[in-house]
Short mmCIF file of C-alpha atoms in Angstrom, two decimals:
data_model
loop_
_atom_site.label_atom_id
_atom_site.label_comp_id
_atom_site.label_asym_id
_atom_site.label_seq_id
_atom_site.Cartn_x
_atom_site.Cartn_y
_atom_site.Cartn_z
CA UNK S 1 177.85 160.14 164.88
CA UNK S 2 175.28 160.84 167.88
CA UNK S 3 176.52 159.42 171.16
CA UNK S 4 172.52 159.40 172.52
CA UNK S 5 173.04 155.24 172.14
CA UNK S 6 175.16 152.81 171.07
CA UNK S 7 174.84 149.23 169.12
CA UNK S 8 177.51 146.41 170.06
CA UNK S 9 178.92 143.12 168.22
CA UNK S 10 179.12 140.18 170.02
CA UNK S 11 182.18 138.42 168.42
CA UNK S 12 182.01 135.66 170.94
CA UNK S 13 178.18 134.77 169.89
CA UNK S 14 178.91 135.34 166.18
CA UNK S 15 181.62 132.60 166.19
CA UNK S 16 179.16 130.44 167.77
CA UNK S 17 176.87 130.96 165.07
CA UNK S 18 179.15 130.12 162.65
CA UNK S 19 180.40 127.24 164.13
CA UNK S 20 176.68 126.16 164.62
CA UNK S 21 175.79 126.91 160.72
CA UNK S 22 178.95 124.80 159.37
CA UNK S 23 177.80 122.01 161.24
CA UNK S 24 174.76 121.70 159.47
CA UNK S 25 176.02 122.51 155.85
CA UNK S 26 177.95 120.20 153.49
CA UNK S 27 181.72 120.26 154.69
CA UNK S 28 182.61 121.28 150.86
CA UNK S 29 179.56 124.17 151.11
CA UNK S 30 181.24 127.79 150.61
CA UNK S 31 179.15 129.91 153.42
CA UNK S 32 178.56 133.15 152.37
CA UNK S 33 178.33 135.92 154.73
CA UNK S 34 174.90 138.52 153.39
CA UNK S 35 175.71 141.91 154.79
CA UNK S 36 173.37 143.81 152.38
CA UNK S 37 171.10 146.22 154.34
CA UNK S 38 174.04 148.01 156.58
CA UNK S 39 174.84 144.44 157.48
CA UNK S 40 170.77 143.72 158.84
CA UNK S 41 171.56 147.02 160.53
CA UNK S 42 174.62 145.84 162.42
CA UNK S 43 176.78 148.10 160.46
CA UNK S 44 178.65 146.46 157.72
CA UNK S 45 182.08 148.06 158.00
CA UNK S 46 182.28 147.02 161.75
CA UNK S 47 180.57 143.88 161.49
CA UNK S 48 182.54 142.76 157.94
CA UNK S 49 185.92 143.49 160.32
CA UNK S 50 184.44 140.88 163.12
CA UNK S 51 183.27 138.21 160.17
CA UNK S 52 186.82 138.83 158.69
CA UNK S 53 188.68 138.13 162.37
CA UNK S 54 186.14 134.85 162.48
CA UNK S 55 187.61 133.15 159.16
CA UNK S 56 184.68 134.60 156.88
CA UNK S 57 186.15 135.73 153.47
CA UNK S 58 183.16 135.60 151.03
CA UNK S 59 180.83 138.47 151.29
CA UNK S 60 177.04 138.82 149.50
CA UNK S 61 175.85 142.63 149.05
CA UNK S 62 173.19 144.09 146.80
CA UNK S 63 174.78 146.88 145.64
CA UNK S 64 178.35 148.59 144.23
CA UNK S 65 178.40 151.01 147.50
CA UNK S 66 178.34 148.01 149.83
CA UNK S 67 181.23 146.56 148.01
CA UNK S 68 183.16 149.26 147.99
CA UNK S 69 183.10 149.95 151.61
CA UNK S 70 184.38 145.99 151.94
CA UNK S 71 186.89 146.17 149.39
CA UNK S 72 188.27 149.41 151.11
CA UNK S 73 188.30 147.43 154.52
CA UNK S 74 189.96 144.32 152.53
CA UNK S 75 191.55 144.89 149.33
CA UNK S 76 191.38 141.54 147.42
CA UNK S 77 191.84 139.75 150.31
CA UNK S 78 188.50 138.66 150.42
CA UNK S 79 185.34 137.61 147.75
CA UNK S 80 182.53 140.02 146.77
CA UNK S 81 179.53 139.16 145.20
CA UNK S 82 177.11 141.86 144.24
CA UNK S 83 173.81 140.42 143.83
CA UNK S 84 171.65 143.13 142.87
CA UNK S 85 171.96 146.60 141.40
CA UNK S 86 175.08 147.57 139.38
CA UNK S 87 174.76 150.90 137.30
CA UNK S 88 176.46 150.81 133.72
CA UNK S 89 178.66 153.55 135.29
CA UNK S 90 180.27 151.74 138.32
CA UNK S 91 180.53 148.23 136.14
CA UNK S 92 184.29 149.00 135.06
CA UNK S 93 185.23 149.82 138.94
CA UNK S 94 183.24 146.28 139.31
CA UNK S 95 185.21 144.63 136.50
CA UNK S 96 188.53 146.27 137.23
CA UNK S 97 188.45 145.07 140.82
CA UNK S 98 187.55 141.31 140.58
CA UNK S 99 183.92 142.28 142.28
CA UNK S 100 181.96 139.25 141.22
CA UNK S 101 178.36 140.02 140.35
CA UNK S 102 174.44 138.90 139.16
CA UNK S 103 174.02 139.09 135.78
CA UNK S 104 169.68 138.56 134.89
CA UNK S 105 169.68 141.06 132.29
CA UNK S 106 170.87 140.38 128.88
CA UNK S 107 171.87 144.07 128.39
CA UNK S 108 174.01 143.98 131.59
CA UNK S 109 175.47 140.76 130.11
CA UNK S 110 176.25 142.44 126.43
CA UNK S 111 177.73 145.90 128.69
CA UNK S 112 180.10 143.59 130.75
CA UNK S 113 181.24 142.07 128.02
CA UNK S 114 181.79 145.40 125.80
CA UNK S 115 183.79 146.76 129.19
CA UNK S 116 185.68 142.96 129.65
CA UNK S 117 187.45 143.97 126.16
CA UNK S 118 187.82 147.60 126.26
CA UNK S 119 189.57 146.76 129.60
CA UNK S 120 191.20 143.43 128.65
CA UNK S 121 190.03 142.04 132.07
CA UNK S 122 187.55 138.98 132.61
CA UNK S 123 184.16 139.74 134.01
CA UNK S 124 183.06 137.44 136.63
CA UNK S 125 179.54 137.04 136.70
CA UNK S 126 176.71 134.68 137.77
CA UNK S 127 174.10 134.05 135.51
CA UNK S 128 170.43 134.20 137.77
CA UNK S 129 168.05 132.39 136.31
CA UNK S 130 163.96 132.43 136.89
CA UNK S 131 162.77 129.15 139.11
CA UNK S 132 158.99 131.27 140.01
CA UNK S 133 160.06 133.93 141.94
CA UNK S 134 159.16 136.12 139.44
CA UNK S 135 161.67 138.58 140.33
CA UNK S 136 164.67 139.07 138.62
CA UNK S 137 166.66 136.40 136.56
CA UNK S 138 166.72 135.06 132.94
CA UNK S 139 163.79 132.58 131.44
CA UNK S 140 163.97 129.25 130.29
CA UNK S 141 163.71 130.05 126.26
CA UNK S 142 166.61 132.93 126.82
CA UNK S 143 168.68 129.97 127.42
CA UNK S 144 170.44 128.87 124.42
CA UNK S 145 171.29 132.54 122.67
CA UNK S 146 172.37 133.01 126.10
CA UNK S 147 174.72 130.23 126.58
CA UNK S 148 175.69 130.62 122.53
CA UNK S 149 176.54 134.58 123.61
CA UNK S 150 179.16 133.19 126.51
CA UNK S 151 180.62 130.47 125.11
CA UNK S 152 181.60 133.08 122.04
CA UNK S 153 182.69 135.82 124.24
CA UNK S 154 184.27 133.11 127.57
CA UNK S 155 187.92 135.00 127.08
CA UNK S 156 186.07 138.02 128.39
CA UNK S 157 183.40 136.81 130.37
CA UNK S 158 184.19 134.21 133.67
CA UNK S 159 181.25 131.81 134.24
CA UNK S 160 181.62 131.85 137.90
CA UNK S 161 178.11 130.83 139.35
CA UNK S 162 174.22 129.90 138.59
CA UNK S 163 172.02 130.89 140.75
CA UNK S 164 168.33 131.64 141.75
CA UNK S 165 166.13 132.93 144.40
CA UNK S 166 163.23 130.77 146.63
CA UNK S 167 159.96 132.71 146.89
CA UNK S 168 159.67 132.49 150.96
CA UNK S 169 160.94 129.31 152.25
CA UNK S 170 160.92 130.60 155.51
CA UNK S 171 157.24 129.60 155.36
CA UNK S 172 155.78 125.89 155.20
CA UNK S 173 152.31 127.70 152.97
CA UNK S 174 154.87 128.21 150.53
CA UNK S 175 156.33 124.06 150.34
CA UNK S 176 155.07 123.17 146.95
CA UNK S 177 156.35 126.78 145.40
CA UNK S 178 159.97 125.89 146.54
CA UNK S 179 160.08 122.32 145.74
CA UNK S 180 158.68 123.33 142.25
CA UNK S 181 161.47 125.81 142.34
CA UNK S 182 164.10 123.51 143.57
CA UNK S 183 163.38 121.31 140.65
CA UNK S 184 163.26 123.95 137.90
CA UNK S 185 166.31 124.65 138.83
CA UNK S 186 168.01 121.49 138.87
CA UNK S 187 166.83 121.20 135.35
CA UNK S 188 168.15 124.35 134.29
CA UNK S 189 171.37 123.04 135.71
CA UNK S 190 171.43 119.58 133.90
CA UNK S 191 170.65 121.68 130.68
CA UNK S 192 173.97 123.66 131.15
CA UNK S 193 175.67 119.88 131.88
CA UNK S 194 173.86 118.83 128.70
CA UNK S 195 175.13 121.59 126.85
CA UNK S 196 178.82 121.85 127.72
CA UNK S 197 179.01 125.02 130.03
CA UNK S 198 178.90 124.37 133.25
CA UNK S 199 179.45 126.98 135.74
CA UNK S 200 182.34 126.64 138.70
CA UNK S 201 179.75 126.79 141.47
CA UNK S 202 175.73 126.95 141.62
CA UNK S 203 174.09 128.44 144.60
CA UNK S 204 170.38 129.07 145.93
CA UNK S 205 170.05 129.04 149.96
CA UNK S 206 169.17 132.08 152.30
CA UNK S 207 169.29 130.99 155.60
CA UNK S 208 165.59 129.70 155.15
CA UNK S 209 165.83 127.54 152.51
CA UNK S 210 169.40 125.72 153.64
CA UNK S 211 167.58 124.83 156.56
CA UNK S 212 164.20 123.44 155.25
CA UNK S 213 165.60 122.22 152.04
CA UNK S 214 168.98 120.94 152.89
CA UNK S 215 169.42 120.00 149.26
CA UNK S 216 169.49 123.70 147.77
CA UNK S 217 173.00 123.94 150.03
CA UNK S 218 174.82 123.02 146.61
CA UNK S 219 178.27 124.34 146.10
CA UNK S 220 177.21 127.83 148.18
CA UNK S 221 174.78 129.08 150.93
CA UNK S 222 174.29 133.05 151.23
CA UNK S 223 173.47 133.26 154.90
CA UNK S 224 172.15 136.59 156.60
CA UNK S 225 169.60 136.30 159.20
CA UNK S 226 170.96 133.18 160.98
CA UNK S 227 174.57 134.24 161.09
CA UNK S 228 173.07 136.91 163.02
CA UNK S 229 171.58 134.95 165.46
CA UNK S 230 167.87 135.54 164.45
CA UNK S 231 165.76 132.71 162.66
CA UNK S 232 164.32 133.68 159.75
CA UNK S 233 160.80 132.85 161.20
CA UNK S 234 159.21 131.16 163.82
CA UNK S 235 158.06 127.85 161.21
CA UNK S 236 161.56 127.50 160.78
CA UNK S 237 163.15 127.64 164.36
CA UNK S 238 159.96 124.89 165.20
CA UNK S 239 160.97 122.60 162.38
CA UNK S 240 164.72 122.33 163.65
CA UNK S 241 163.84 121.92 167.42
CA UNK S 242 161.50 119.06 166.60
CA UNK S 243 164.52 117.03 165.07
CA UNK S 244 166.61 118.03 167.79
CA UNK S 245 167.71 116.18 171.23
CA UNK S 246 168.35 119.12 173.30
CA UNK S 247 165.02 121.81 172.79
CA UNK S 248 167.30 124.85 172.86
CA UNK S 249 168.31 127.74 170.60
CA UNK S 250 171.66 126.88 169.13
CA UNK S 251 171.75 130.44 167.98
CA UNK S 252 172.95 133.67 169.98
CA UNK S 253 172.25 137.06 169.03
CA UNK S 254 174.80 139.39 168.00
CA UNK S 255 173.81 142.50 168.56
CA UNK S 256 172.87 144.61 172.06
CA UNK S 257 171.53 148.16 171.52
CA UNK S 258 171.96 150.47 174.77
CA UNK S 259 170.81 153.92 175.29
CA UNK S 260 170.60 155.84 179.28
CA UNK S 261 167.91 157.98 180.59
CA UNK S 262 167.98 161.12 179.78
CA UNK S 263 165.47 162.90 182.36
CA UNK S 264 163.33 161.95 185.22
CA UNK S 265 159.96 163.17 186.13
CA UNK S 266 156.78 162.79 187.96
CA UNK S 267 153.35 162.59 186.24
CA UNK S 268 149.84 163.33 188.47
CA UNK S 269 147.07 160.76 187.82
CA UNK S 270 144.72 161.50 185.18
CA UNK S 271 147.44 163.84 183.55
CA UNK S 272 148.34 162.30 179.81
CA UNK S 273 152.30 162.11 178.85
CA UNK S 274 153.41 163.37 175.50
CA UNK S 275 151.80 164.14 172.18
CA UNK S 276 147.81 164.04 172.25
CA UNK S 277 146.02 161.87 174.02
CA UNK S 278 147.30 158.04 173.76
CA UNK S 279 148.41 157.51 177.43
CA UNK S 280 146.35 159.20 180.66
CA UNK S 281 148.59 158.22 184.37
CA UNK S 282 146.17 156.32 186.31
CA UNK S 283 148.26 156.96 189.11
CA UNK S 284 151.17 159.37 190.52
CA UNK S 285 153.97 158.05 187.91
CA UNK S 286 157.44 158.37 187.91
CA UNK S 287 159.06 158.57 183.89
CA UNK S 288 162.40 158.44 182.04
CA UNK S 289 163.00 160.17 179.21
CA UNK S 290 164.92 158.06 176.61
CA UNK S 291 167.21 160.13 173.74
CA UNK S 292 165.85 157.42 171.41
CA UNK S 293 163.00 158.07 168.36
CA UNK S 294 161.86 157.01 165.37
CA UNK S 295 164.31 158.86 163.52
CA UNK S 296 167.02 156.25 164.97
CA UNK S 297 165.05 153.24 164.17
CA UNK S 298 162.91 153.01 167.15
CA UNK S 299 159.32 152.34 165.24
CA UNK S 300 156.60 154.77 166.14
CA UNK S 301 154.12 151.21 166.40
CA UNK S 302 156.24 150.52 169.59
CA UNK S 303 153.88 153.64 171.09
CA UNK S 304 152.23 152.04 174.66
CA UNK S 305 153.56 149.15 173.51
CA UNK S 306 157.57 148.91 173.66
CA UNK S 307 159.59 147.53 176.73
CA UNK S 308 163.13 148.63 177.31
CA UNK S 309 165.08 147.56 180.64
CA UNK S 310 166.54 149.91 183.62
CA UNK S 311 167.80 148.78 186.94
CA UNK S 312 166.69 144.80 185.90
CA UNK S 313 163.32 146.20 185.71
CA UNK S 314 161.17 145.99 182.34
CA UNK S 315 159.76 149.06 181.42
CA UNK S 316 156.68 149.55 179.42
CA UNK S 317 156.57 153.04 176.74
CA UNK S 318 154.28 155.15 177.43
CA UNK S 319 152.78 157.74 175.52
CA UNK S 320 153.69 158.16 171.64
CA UNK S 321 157.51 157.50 170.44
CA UNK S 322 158.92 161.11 169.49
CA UNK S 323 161.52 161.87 166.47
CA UNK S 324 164.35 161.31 168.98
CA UNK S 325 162.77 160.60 172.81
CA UNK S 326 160.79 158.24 174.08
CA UNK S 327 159.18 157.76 177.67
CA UNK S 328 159.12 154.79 180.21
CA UNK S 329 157.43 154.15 183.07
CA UNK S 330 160.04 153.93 186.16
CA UNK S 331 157.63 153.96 189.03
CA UNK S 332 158.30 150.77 190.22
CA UNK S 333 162.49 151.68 190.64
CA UNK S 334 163.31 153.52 193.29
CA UNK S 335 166.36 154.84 193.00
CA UNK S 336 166.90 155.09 188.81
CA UNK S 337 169.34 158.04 188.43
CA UNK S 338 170.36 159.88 184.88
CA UNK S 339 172.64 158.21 182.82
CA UNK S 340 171.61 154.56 184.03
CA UNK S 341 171.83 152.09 181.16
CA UNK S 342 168.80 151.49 179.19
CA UNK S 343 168.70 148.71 176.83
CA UNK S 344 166.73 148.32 173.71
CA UNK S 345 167.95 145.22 172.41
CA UNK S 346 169.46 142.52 175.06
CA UNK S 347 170.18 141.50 177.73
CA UNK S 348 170.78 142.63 180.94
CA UNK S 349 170.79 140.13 184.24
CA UNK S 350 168.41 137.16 183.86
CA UNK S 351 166.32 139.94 181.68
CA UNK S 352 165.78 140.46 178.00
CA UNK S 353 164.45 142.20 175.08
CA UNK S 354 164.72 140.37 172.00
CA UNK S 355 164.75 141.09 168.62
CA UNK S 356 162.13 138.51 167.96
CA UNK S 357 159.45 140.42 170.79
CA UNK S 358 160.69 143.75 169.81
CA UNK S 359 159.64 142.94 166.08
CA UNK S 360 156.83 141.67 167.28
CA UNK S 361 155.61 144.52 169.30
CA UNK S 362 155.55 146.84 166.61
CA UNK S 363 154.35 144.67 163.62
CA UNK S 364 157.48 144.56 161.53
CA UNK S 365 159.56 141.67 160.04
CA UNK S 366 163.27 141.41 162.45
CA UNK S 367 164.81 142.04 159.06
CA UNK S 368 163.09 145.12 158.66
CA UNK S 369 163.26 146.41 162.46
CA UNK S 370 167.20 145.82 161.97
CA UNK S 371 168.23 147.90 158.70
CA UNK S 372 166.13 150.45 159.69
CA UNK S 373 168.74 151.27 162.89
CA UNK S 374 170.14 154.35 161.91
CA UNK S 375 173.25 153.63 160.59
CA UNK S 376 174.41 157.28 162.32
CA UNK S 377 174.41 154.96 166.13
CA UNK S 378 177.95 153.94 166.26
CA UNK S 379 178.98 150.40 166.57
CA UNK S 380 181.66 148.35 168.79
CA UNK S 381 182.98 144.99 168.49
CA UNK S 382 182.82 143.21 172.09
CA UNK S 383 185.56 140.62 172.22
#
């Protein structure tokens, strides 16, 4: 662990969140908690523990590893649903341990159920099917051997869920795509009905699409970016403020990264600061040195670009951001000392960086600025 910064877990803001996103779901709606990614980059064994404190108890991941790490931190006390990758190798551990997961192959289906009997234990699976995503998930004519294969093997295969995936409902250009979606679905779903195997629950909403689409909240909603206090894009934040009363952000971020300055020095005008040529003082300058790079998640587009704050001051990057340091301007504070707080993420005083601006600044998508935080910062859970 490097002790050069630190991320922190606002439990406080995360319950508000919550509280926010069961008020606009279906009271019956099972809200599932998405922590794939190192938890967007909050750190999923810290910020699982928090969720877990809050009342959460069903968790979304994309991988085995991800549920491991929660079923270490909860054994059985909570559900796992692994929506992605599951090697044939790790699919007994899966099995064995009640780790529900996506089934969109029909080779993973026949290996489940070849494991189910060898270890006289149910899989539990749910069955993805293709809506025009074009992704992962099982066609419309695979239906019927499919359904024909599980109702023959159903004392070794559970029929938990059916699910699919909306391609970008975060974004109004792509309306017609998810509507079409929504109702391909829908009839996939009647066509189980029709046939006799319905599954417990069906499920389809990221954060996006619960909001734009209220009716894909169904049985389940697998929440990430929103729990976190991020919308997942501008279009979306716009449509729910128009509908609303009060024009505020009902959301509150959960996570503050902090760093401190490192060194101070003084730059002559006309010299340039740090590799090549990108930045030339045009004055005397005074600069901090930040123990923050690229290699910790701080992207090398936030060169002359990035803004951190020191002393309730916002500082401007200058030069190019290093492996591990970057540099400030901190002419304009007079008496900034080593060791003084430097955020990267928050707030401090009537002052912020947000995610949203930080994302922004350096061209990437908040989901992607977040899991690429090195997960070797370590995390805290403010109470």
């Amino acid at each position: 662990m490097h002790d050069n910064s630190i991320i922190e877990l606002n439990q406080e803001a995360y319950l508000h969140n919550l509280a926010f996103l069961k008020k606009s779901f279906n009271k019956k709606t099972i809200l599932s908690s998405v922590v794939k990614g190192n938890a967007y980059g909050h750190g999923i064994e810290e910020f699982v523990s928090m969720a877990y404190k809050c009342g959460v108890t069903h968790f979304s991941v994309f991988d085995v590893a991800e549920a491991q790490l929660i079923q270490q931190l909860f054994p059985r006390q909570v559900t796992i649903m692994i929506m992605g990758f599951v090697s044939n190798k790790a699919l007994e551990w899966v099995i064995l341990n009640d780790i529900e997961f996506y089934v969109f192959e029909k080779k993973r289906l026949e290996t489940a159920i070849k494991l189910s009997k060898k270890l006289k234990k149910k899989a539990i699976i749910h069955l993805e099917v293709e809506t025009g995503m074009n992704r992962t998930g099982f066609e419309q004519k695979e239906l019927n051997p499919l359904i024909d294969l599980l109702k023959k093997e159903e004392n070794h295969i559970e029929f938990k869920g059916l699910c699919t995936h909306y391609a970008g409902a975060e974004s109004m250009e792509n309306f017609f795509r998810v509507k079409s979606q929504i109702e391909r679905f829908e009839k996939i779903y009647a066509y189980f009905c029709i046939k006799n195997f319905k599954p417990k629950i069906r499920h389809s909403a990221c954060s996006a699409a619960s909001m734009m689409f209220p009716e894909t909240q169904m049985d389940m909603v697998r929440i990430g970016i929103m729990q976190y206090g991020l919308w997942p894009s501008p279009e979306v934040f716009a449509s729910f403020i128009t509908t609303q009363k009060k024009k505020i952000d009902p959301l509150k971020r959960v996570i503050s990264w902090k760093s401190q300055v490192m060194s101070l020095k003084k730059v002559k005008a006309f010299e340039f600061i740090g590799y090549g040529t990108s930045y030339m003082a045009k004055e005397n300058m005074k600069i901090a040195i930040i123990p923050i790079g690229y290699s910790h998640g701080y992207s090398r587009m936030l060169s002359n670009k990035g803004r951190v704050l020191i002393s309730q001051h916002r500082c401007m990057v200058v030069g190019t951001v290093n492996m591990n340091m970057i540099v400030v301007d901190v002419s304009e504070i007079p008496n900034v000392r080593i060791g003084e707080e430097v955020i990267l993420i928050g707030r401090q005083e009537n002052l912020d960086v947000t995610v949203a601006s930080f994302s922004e600044n350096s061209n990437q998508l908040n989901y992607e600025l977040l899991t690429r935080i090195s997960k070797s910062i370590p995390r805290k859970i403010k109470i």
